[in-house]
């Protein structure tokens, strides 16, 4: 099977002024495309591998043949992470979650403000490249955490529902070294309906 780069679900400039058009063009058309291409190149070496989905492949990363395991980890993780990233943002986004997701955040973190503070802090603190994550674990527990490089929470058996990319390619053109300013701005792009749908699917084990 060959994976494909999904189109960006909105215009390249739609997240302005929080994320600039040039960053979105390079990030989607070049960086994400490279992850997809390199994932496909790795999988082409093992045509016997027929994963049902990218998520299944990443959940079972330790069963991937050793000669392509690192490539699948980096580029498969990159493909999954970026696909989520585009979808959990939208034009005129931001605000706060509602309903069951909001209640789960309150139970896990105390309040939405605390989630925001905790996730921002963990994302900003990533040394080098990586992501800040909100993930759903076994039993429906929410966890705020970070991960290095393109590692996906799926590799640890967790379902990511919200993630912030803190690789420099995600913000350097507009924010240079000011990662904290980028993370603060990113909250204004969030598509909480999409995050809530992911939460509901995670609870059902989908
Ligand atoms: Mn990225």
XYZ file of N, CA and C and ligand atoms in Angstrom:
619
model
N 0.846 -1.190 0.000
C 0.000 0.000 0.000
C 0.883 1.242 0.000
N 0.415 2.257 -0.686
C 1.174 3.522 -0.687
C 0.338 4.601 0.002
N 0.980 5.335 0.849
C 0.294 6.427 1.536
C 0.354 7.683 0.684
N -0.596 8.561 0.886
C -0.671 9.799 0.104
C -0.734 11.009 1.016
N -0.173 12.093 0.514
C -0.234 13.361 1.245
C -1.667 13.893 1.171
N -2.333 14.040 2.302
C -3.697 14.585 2.242
C -3.638 16.084 1.956
N -4.601 16.605 1.195
C -4.583 18.058 0.963
C -4.816 18.807 2.273
N -4.234 19.978 2.358
C -4.496 20.838 3.515
C -5.993 21.164 3.511
N -6.694 21.009 4.650
C -8.158 21.188 4.628
C -8.634 22.643 4.629
N -7.724 23.577 4.393
C -8.081 25.009 4.299
C -6.960 25.688 3.528
N -7.118 26.963 3.245
C -6.108 27.683 2.462
C -4.816 27.847 3.267
N -3.721 28.001 2.546
C -2.413 28.135 3.210
C -2.349 29.357 4.131
N -3.105 30.378 3.789
C -3.055 31.600 4.611
C -4.182 31.654 5.640
N -4.935 30.565 5.773
C -6.153 30.593 6.595
C -5.874 30.708 8.085
N -4.675 30.364 8.498
C -4.370 30.417 9.937
C -3.624 31.693 10.321
N -3.486 32.604 9.341
C -2.901 33.916 9.647
C -3.813 34.618 10.659
N -3.291 35.405 11.569
C -1.871 35.775 11.699
C -1.088 34.825 12.611
N -1.717 33.763 13.062
C -1.060 32.915 14.065
C 0.020 32.039 13.442
N -0.304 31.467 12.282
C 0.688 30.698 11.529
C 0.686 31.246 10.108
N 1.845 31.647 9.649
C 1.947 32.376 8.378
C 1.886 31.446 7.169
N 1.504 32.042 6.048
C 1.299 31.287 4.811
C 2.554 30.553 4.352
N 3.708 31.210 4.388
C 4.923 30.561 3.886
C 5.276 29.343 4.729
N 5.107 29.464 6.026
C 5.358 28.310 6.900
C 4.419 27.164 6.546
N 3.141 27.487 6.330
C 2.178 26.426 6.010
C 2.510 25.772 4.673
N 2.926 26.561 3.689
C 3.282 25.992 2.373
C 4.456 25.027 2.497
N 5.494 25.465 3.169
C 6.679 24.610 3.309
C 6.386 23.402 4.197
N 5.657 23.648 5.251
C 5.401 22.598 6.238
C 4.564 21.473 5.624
N 3.504 21.845 4.935
C 2.645 20.836 4.314
C 3.246 20.267 3.024
N 3.601 21.152 2.092
C 3.987 20.692 0.745
C 5.380 20.068 0.705
N 6.249 20.480 1.603
C 7.625 19.954 1.587
C 7.881 18.982 2.737
N 7.725 19.445 3.967
C 8.060 18.574 5.106
C 7.119 17.370 5.186
N 5.821 17.622 5.203
C 4.893 16.491 5.302
C 5.037 15.570 4.091
N 5.158 16.158 2.911
C 5.314 15.341 1.694
C 6.547 14.435 1.791
N 7.607 14.929 2.374
C 8.829 14.132 2.506
C 8.608 12.946 3.438
N 7.865 13.161 4.520
C 7.571 12.035 5.414
C 6.791 10.948 4.660
N 5.819 11.363 3.880
C 5.013 10.393 3.126
C 5.893 9.637 2.124
N 6.707 10.377 1.395
C 7.563 9.735 0.387
C 8.557 8.762 1.022
N 9.148 9.168 2.121
C 10.144 8.298 2.764
C 9.491 7.098 3.438
N 8.276 7.275 3.947
C 7.534 6.132 4.497
C 7.261 5.119 3.389
N 6.789 5.600 2.256
C 6.496 4.694 1.140
C 7.755 3.995 0.633
N 8.866 4.721 0.590
C 10.124 4.115 0.135
C 10.555 2.999 1.084
N 10.373 3.215 2.380
C 10.733 2.178 3.360
C 9.824 0.959 3.200
N 8.528 1.190 3.095
C 7.580 0.071 2.999
C 7.759 -0.714 1.710
N 8.238 -0.046 0.663
C 8.455 -0.725 -0.622
C 9.508 -1.819 -0.503
N 10.347 -1.749 0.511
C 11.369 -2.784 0.714
C 10.775 -4.039 1.338
N 9.567 -3.923 1.856
C 8.913 -5.074 2.507
C 7.465 -5.196 2.041
N 7.299 -5.635 0.787
C 5.927 -5.727 0.253
C 5.043 -6.717 1.012
N 5.668 -7.584 1.817
C 4.860 -8.532 2.601
C 4.103 -7.825 3.729
N 4.550 -6.627 4.074
C 3.841 -5.865 5.118
C 2.594 -5.254 4.505
N 1.443 -5.606 5.052
C 0.184 -5.049 4.532
C -0.622 -4.509 5.709
N -0.168 -3.421 6.334
C -0.898 -2.909 7.495
C -2.286 -2.419 7.110
N -3.237 -2.630 8.016
C -4.606 -2.159 7.759
C -4.657 -0.646 7.714
N -3.777 -0.029 8.471
C -3.778 1.428 8.562
C -2.429 1.887 9.087
N -2.199 3.172 8.969
C -0.974 3.739 9.521
C -0.970 3.591 11.035
N -2.129 3.780 11.660
C -2.210 3.658 13.115
C -1.816 2.256 13.562
N -2.276 1.251 12.824
C -1.943 -0.133 13.176
C -0.438 -0.367 13.050
N 0.143 0.183 11.999
C 1.584 0.049 11.782
C 2.366 0.668 12.951
N 1.920 1.842 13.398
C 2.651 2.552 14.457
C 2.434 1.904 15.821
N 1.225 1.384 16.056
C 0.965 0.692 17.326
C 1.863 -0.531 17.473
N 2.202 -1.120 16.326
C 3.021 -2.337 16.330
C 4.419 -2.056 15.788
N 4.950 -0.907 16.135
C 6.231 -0.488 15.564
C 7.336 -1.507 15.848
N 7.258 -2.185 16.988
C 8.331 -3.130 17.320
C 8.272 -4.410 16.495
N 7.166 -4.612 15.781
C 7.058 -5.772 14.903
C 7.490 -5.440 13.471
N 7.771 -4.189 13.207
C 8.221 -3.786 11.866
C 9.646 -4.306 11.660
N 9.952 -4.870 10.478
C 11.315 -5.391 10.237
C 12.382 -4.365 10.613
N 13.422 -4.870 11.228
C 14.418 -3.993 11.822
C 15.059 -3.034 10.817
N 15.253 -3.499 9.586
C 15.970 -2.648 8.618
C 15.174 -1.412 8.209
N 13.869 -1.408 8.439
C 13.079 -0.215 8.100
C 12.379 0.378 9.328
N 12.652 -0.182 10.509
C 11.897 0.249 11.694
C 12.122 1.732 12.021
N 13.352 2.176 11.946
C 13.622 3.586 12.253
C 12.972 4.498 11.219
N 13.025 4.105 9.961
C 12.400 4.921 8.908
C 10.887 4.992 9.108
N 10.272 3.867 9.472
C 8.820 3.861 9.703
C 8.488 4.683 10.945
N 9.326 4.556 11.962
C 9.120 5.338 13.183
C 9.144 6.845 12.863
N 10.173 7.267 12.139
C 10.345 8.699 11.866
C 9.349 9.216 10.831
N 9.228 8.526 9.720
C 8.423 9.039 8.617
C 6.955 8.619 8.724
N 6.696 7.417 9.236
C 5.313 7.021 9.518
C 4.752 7.873 10.646
N 5.570 8.072 11.665
C 5.162 8.966 12.754
C 4.930 10.371 12.219
N 5.832 10.830 11.387
C 5.691 12.171 10.809
C 4.413 12.311 9.996
N 4.093 11.292 9.215
C 2.866 11.340 8.408
C 1.629 11.375 9.308
N 1.587 10.516 10.305
C 0.427 10.475 11.205
C 0.300 11.780 11.995
N 1.407 12.253 12.515
C 1.368 13.449 13.359
C 0.902 14.667 12.563
N 1.422 14.817 11.355
C 1.054 15.998 10.570
C -0.381 15.916 10.054
N -0.833 14.719 9.724
C -2.223 14.564 9.292
C -3.165 15.028 10.401
N -2.849 14.628 11.633
C -3.637 15.093 12.788
C -3.516 16.605 12.943
N -2.298 17.094 12.820
C -2.030 18.519 13.086
C -2.878 19.431 12.195
N -2.960 19.123 10.892
C -3.758 19.984 9.990
C -5.228 19.965 10.410
N -5.687 18.795 10.842
C -7.121 18.649 11.120
C -7.550 19.254 12.451
N -6.627 19.344 13.387
C -7.028 19.892 14.692
C -6.900 21.420 14.714
N -6.577 21.990 13.555
C -6.576 23.454 13.432
C -7.626 23.844 12.394
N -8.051 25.115 12.441
C -8.990 25.617 11.445
C -8.960 27.144 11.471
N -9.423 27.772 10.393
C -9.568 29.233 10.423
C -10.608 29.628 11.467
N -10.446 30.769 12.072
C -11.356 31.223 13.139
C -11.523 30.157 14.220
N -10.416 29.543 14.574
C -10.454 28.511 15.611
C -10.251 29.115 16.992
N -9.878 28.245 17.894
C -9.610 28.687 19.262
C -10.790 28.474 20.167
N -10.885 29.263 21.207
C -11.948 29.079 22.192
C -11.634 27.910 23.105
N -12.692 27.288 23.603
C -12.517 26.215 24.577
C -13.350 25.001 24.186
N -12.919 23.821 24.613
C -13.724 22.626 24.360
C -15.013 22.668 25.185
N -16.005 21.906 24.739
C -17.278 21.810 25.472
C -17.622 20.333 25.658
N -18.669 20.071 26.400
C -19.227 18.721 26.508
C -18.319 17.730 27.210
N -18.371 16.478 26.720
C -17.660 15.382 27.390
C -16.153 15.619 27.425
N -15.620 16.190 26.363
C -14.177 16.454 26.338
C -13.804 17.482 27.405
N -14.607 18.537 27.519
C -14.336 19.557 28.536
C -14.392 18.949 29.936
N -15.364 18.063 30.157
C -15.482 17.417 31.473
C -14.273 16.535 31.759
N -13.817 15.819 30.730
C -12.642 14.944 30.907
C -11.394 15.777 31.198
N -11.269 16.917 30.537
C -10.126 17.813 30.786
C -10.187 18.331 32.216
N -11.376 18.700 32.669
C -11.518 19.183 34.046
C -11.130 18.102 35.053
N -11.551 16.854 34.763
C -11.203 15.752 35.673
C -9.693 15.512 35.697
N -9.076 15.554 34.509
C -7.646 15.201 34.412
C -6.731 16.335 34.855
N -7.096 17.559 34.506
C -6.173 18.689 34.697
C -6.672 19.706 35.708
N -7.944 19.658 36.059
C -8.506 20.652 36.974
C -9.333 21.690 36.255
N -8.826 22.144 35.122
C -9.548 23.150 34.337
C -8.916 23.247 32.958
N -9.612 23.917 32.052
C -9.036 24.132 30.727
C -7.785 25.004 30.822
N -7.823 26.005 31.693
C -6.651 26.889 31.850
C -5.422 26.094 32.277
N -5.641 25.101 33.142
C -4.517 24.280 33.599
C -3.989 23.386 32.479
N -4.905 22.845 31.669
C -4.465 22.045 30.514
C -3.582 22.891 29.605
N -4.049 24.096 29.344
C -3.345 24.996 28.436
C -1.934 25.283 28.959
N -1.870 25.526 30.243
C -0.589 25.830 30.884
C 0.349 24.617 30.844
N -0.198 23.463 31.166
C 0.612 22.239 31.250
C 1.106 21.811 29.872
N 0.190 21.798 28.891
C 0.586 21.373 27.546
C 1.570 22.376 26.933
N 1.323 23.647 27.138
C 2.245 24.669 26.614
C 3.624 24.477 27.219
N 3.662 24.303 28.521
C 4.953 24.174 29.219
C 5.714 22.950 28.726
N 5.001 21.827 28.582
C 5.681 20.600 28.142
C 6.166 20.728 26.694
N 5.385 21.401 25.855
C 5.789 21.581 24.457
C 7.000 22.512 24.362
N 6.952 23.585 25.107
C 8.045 24.557 25.076
C 9.332 23.921 25.604
N 9.185 22.988 26.550
C 10.354 22.385 27.197
C 11.009 21.273 26.382
N 10.390 20.871 25.259
C 11.006 19.808 24.445
C 12.403 20.265 24.024
N 13.394 19.438 24.293
C 14.757 19.774 23.883
C 14.962 19.289 22.452
N 15.243 20.213 21.557
C 15.360 19.817 20.155
C 13.984 19.746 19.525
N 13.755 18.723 18.715
C 12.515 18.626 17.947
C 11.553 17.635 18.570
N 10.280 17.926 18.498
C 9.285 17.007 19.022
C 7.911 17.634 19.042
N 7.052 17.063 19.857
C 5.647 17.476 19.925
C 5.164 17.512 21.370
N 4.208 18.393 21.628
C 3.421 18.336 22.850
C 2.114 17.648 22.515
N 1.647 16.783 23.423
C 0.475 15.950 23.125
C -0.563 15.940 24.240
N -1.822 15.800 23.827
C -2.899 15.385 24.721
C -3.395 14.058 24.162
N -3.272 13.007 24.953
C -3.590 11.664 24.465
C -4.569 10.964 25.398
N -5.252 9.980 24.814
C -6.198 9.167 25.578
C -5.592 7.778 25.746
N -5.560 7.315 26.986
C -4.964 6.014 27.267
C -6.007 4.963 27.563
N -5.552 3.791 27.925
C -6.459 2.701 28.285
C -7.413 3.164 29.395
N -8.687 2.836 29.254
C -9.665 3.258 30.248
C -10.146 4.684 30.056
N -9.641 5.351 29.022
C -10.127 6.700 28.714
C -9.388 7.813 29.432
N -8.296 7.480 30.115
C -7.537 8.506 30.844
C -6.895 9.496 29.874
N -6.934 10.759 30.230
C -6.251 11.785 29.428
C -4.852 11.995 29.990
N -3.910 12.213 29.105
C -2.536 12.471 29.547
C -1.947 13.619 28.733
N -1.308 14.547 29.411
C -0.572 15.629 28.772
C 0.895 15.237 28.816
N 1.529 15.214 27.653
C 2.922 14.751 27.625
C 3.623 15.312 26.399
N 4.908 15.039 26.286
C 5.634 15.403 25.079
C 6.310 14.156 24.543
N 6.767 14.249 23.308
C 7.487 13.129 22.706
C 8.563 13.706 21.787
N 9.685 13.024 21.692
C 10.765 13.529 20.837
C 10.531 13.204 19.362
N 11.176 13.982 18.510
C 11.233 13.681 17.070
C 9.828 13.549 16.490
N 9.571 12.462 15.730
C 8.214 12.246 15.212
C 7.561 11.050 15.888
N 8.014 10.701 17.079
C 7.388 9.586 17.790
C 5.907 9.883 18.000
N 5.080 8.890 17.718
C 3.635 9.045 17.906
C 3.225 8.420 19.229
N 2.277 9.025 19.940
C 1.735 8.373 21.145
C 1.207 6.965 20.847
N 0.814 6.712 19.598
C 0.330 5.380 19.220
C 1.373 4.309 19.518
N 2.648 4.678 19.438
C 3.734 3.717 19.669
C 3.792 3.272 21.125
N 3.141 4.045 21.999
C 3.086 3.675 23.424
C 1.698 3.185 23.808
N 0.837 2.975 22.825
C -0.500 2.487 23.114
C -1.484 3.576 23.505
N -1.129 4.829 23.253
C -2.026 5.944 23.544
C -2.564 6.521 22.244
N -3.749 7.091 22.319
C -4.366 7.692 21.136
C -4.233 9.216 21.218
N -3.461 9.827 20.317
C -3.333 11.290 20.362
C -4.617 11.954 19.877
N -5.060 12.987 20.579
C -6.234 13.731 20.112
C -5.907 15.198 19.848
N -4.766 15.647 20.348
C -4.362 17.044 20.156
C -2.845 17.087 20.231
N -2.225 17.779 19.278
C -0.768 17.845 19.319
C -0.268 19.161 18.757
N 0.833 19.623 19.324
C 1.462 20.837 18.802
C 2.890 20.506 18.378
N 3.154 20.798 17.131
C 4.447 20.537 16.505
C 5.416 21.626 16.949
N 6.485 21.237 17.655
C 7.466 22.247 18.060
C 8.824 22.049 17.377
N 8.808 21.367 16.235
C 10.001 21.397 15.381
C 10.194 22.852 14.922
N 11.411 23.264 14.740
C 11.633 24.651 14.294
C 10.953 24.941 12.961
N 10.829 23.914 12.090
C 10.194 24.162 10.783
C 8.743 24.620 10.931
N 8.155 24.356 12.099
C 6.751 24.719 12.325
C 6.578 26.197 12.657
N 7.669 26.879 13.025
C 7.475 28.258 13.508
C 8.610 29.222 13.222
N 9.747 28.732 12.742
C 10.936 29.583 12.753
C 10.841 30.806 11.840
N 10.165 30.689 10.711
C 10.086 31.825 9.778
C 9.410 33.037 10.412
N 8.378 32.770 11.196
C 7.633 33.873 11.808
C 8.100 34.191 13.228
N 8.443 33.149 13.978
C 8.719 33.349 15.406
C 10.198 33.216 15.779
N 11.034 32.820 14.807
C 12.455 32.585 15.086
C 12.623 31.729 16.347
N 13.359 32.203 17.319
C 13.630 31.402 18.515
C 12.515 31.485 19.559
N 11.434 32.212 19.257
C 10.393 32.444 20.267
C 9.327 31.332 20.226
N 9.736 30.144 20.599
C 8.824 28.999 20.568
C 7.607 29.242 21.451
N 7.804 29.862 22.578
C 6.684 30.096 23.503
C 5.617 30.991 22.868
N 6.033 31.964 22.069
C 5.067 32.851 21.398
C 4.260 32.071 20.353
N 4.953 31.177 19.640
C 4.265 30.326 18.658
C 3.233 29.429 19.350
N 3.624 28.792 20.431
C 2.697 27.897 21.134
C 1.498 28.693 21.662
N 1.751 29.876 22.195
C 0.645 30.715 22.695
C -0.310 31.080 21.559
N 0.238 31.390 20.382
C -0.595 31.756 19.222
C -1.369 30.549 18.694
N -0.728 29.383 18.727
C -1.331 28.152 18.187
C -2.690 27.835 18.823
N -2.855 28.141 20.096
C -4.153 27.869 20.744
C -5.305 28.586 20.036
N -5.005 29.673 19.337
C -6.042 30.427 18.615
C -6.449 29.777 17.295
N -5.805 28.673 16.948
C -6.136 27.994 15.687
C -6.932 26.717 15.926
N -7.212 26.381 17.171
C -7.700 25.027 17.420
C -9.129 24.772 16.962
N -9.300 23.586 16.407
C -10.595 23.085 15.954
C -11.089 22.094 17.012
N -11.788 22.631 18.014
C -12.190 21.780 19.146
C -13.211 20.724 18.761
N -13.993 20.988 17.711
C -14.947 19.962 17.257
C -14.175 18.720 16.798
N -13.077 18.950 16.078
C -12.279 17.824 15.601
C -11.633 17.078 16.778
N -11.132 17.818 17.737
C -10.500 17.184 18.915
C -11.544 16.366 19.679
N -12.751 16.910 19.804
C -13.828 16.200 20.516
C -14.199 14.904 19.787
N -14.225 14.958 18.453
C -14.519 13.741 17.678
C -13.434 12.691 17.911
N -12.199 13.139 17.944
C -11.090 12.209 18.195
C -11.212 11.587 19.594
N -11.621 12.411 20.546
C -11.803 11.906 21.915
C -12.892 10.822 21.943
N -14.019 11.100 21.289
C -15.114 10.119 21.256
C -14.665 8.810 20.591
N -13.917 8.934 19.487
C -13.431 7.726 18.791
C -12.436 6.965 19.673
N -11.591 7.691 20.374
C -10.594 7.044 21.239
C -11.287 6.246 22.339
N -12.372 6.806 22.906
C -13.105 6.102 23.968
C -13.715 4.807 23.446
N -14.063 4.817 22.154
C -14.650 3.607 21.545
C -13.563 2.665 21.046
N -12.302 3.053 21.214
C -11.201 2.203 20.771
C -11.015 2.198 19.267
N -11.461 3.276 18.613
C -11.342 3.317 17.137
C -10.096 4.076 16.706
Mn 6.252 19.480 11.309
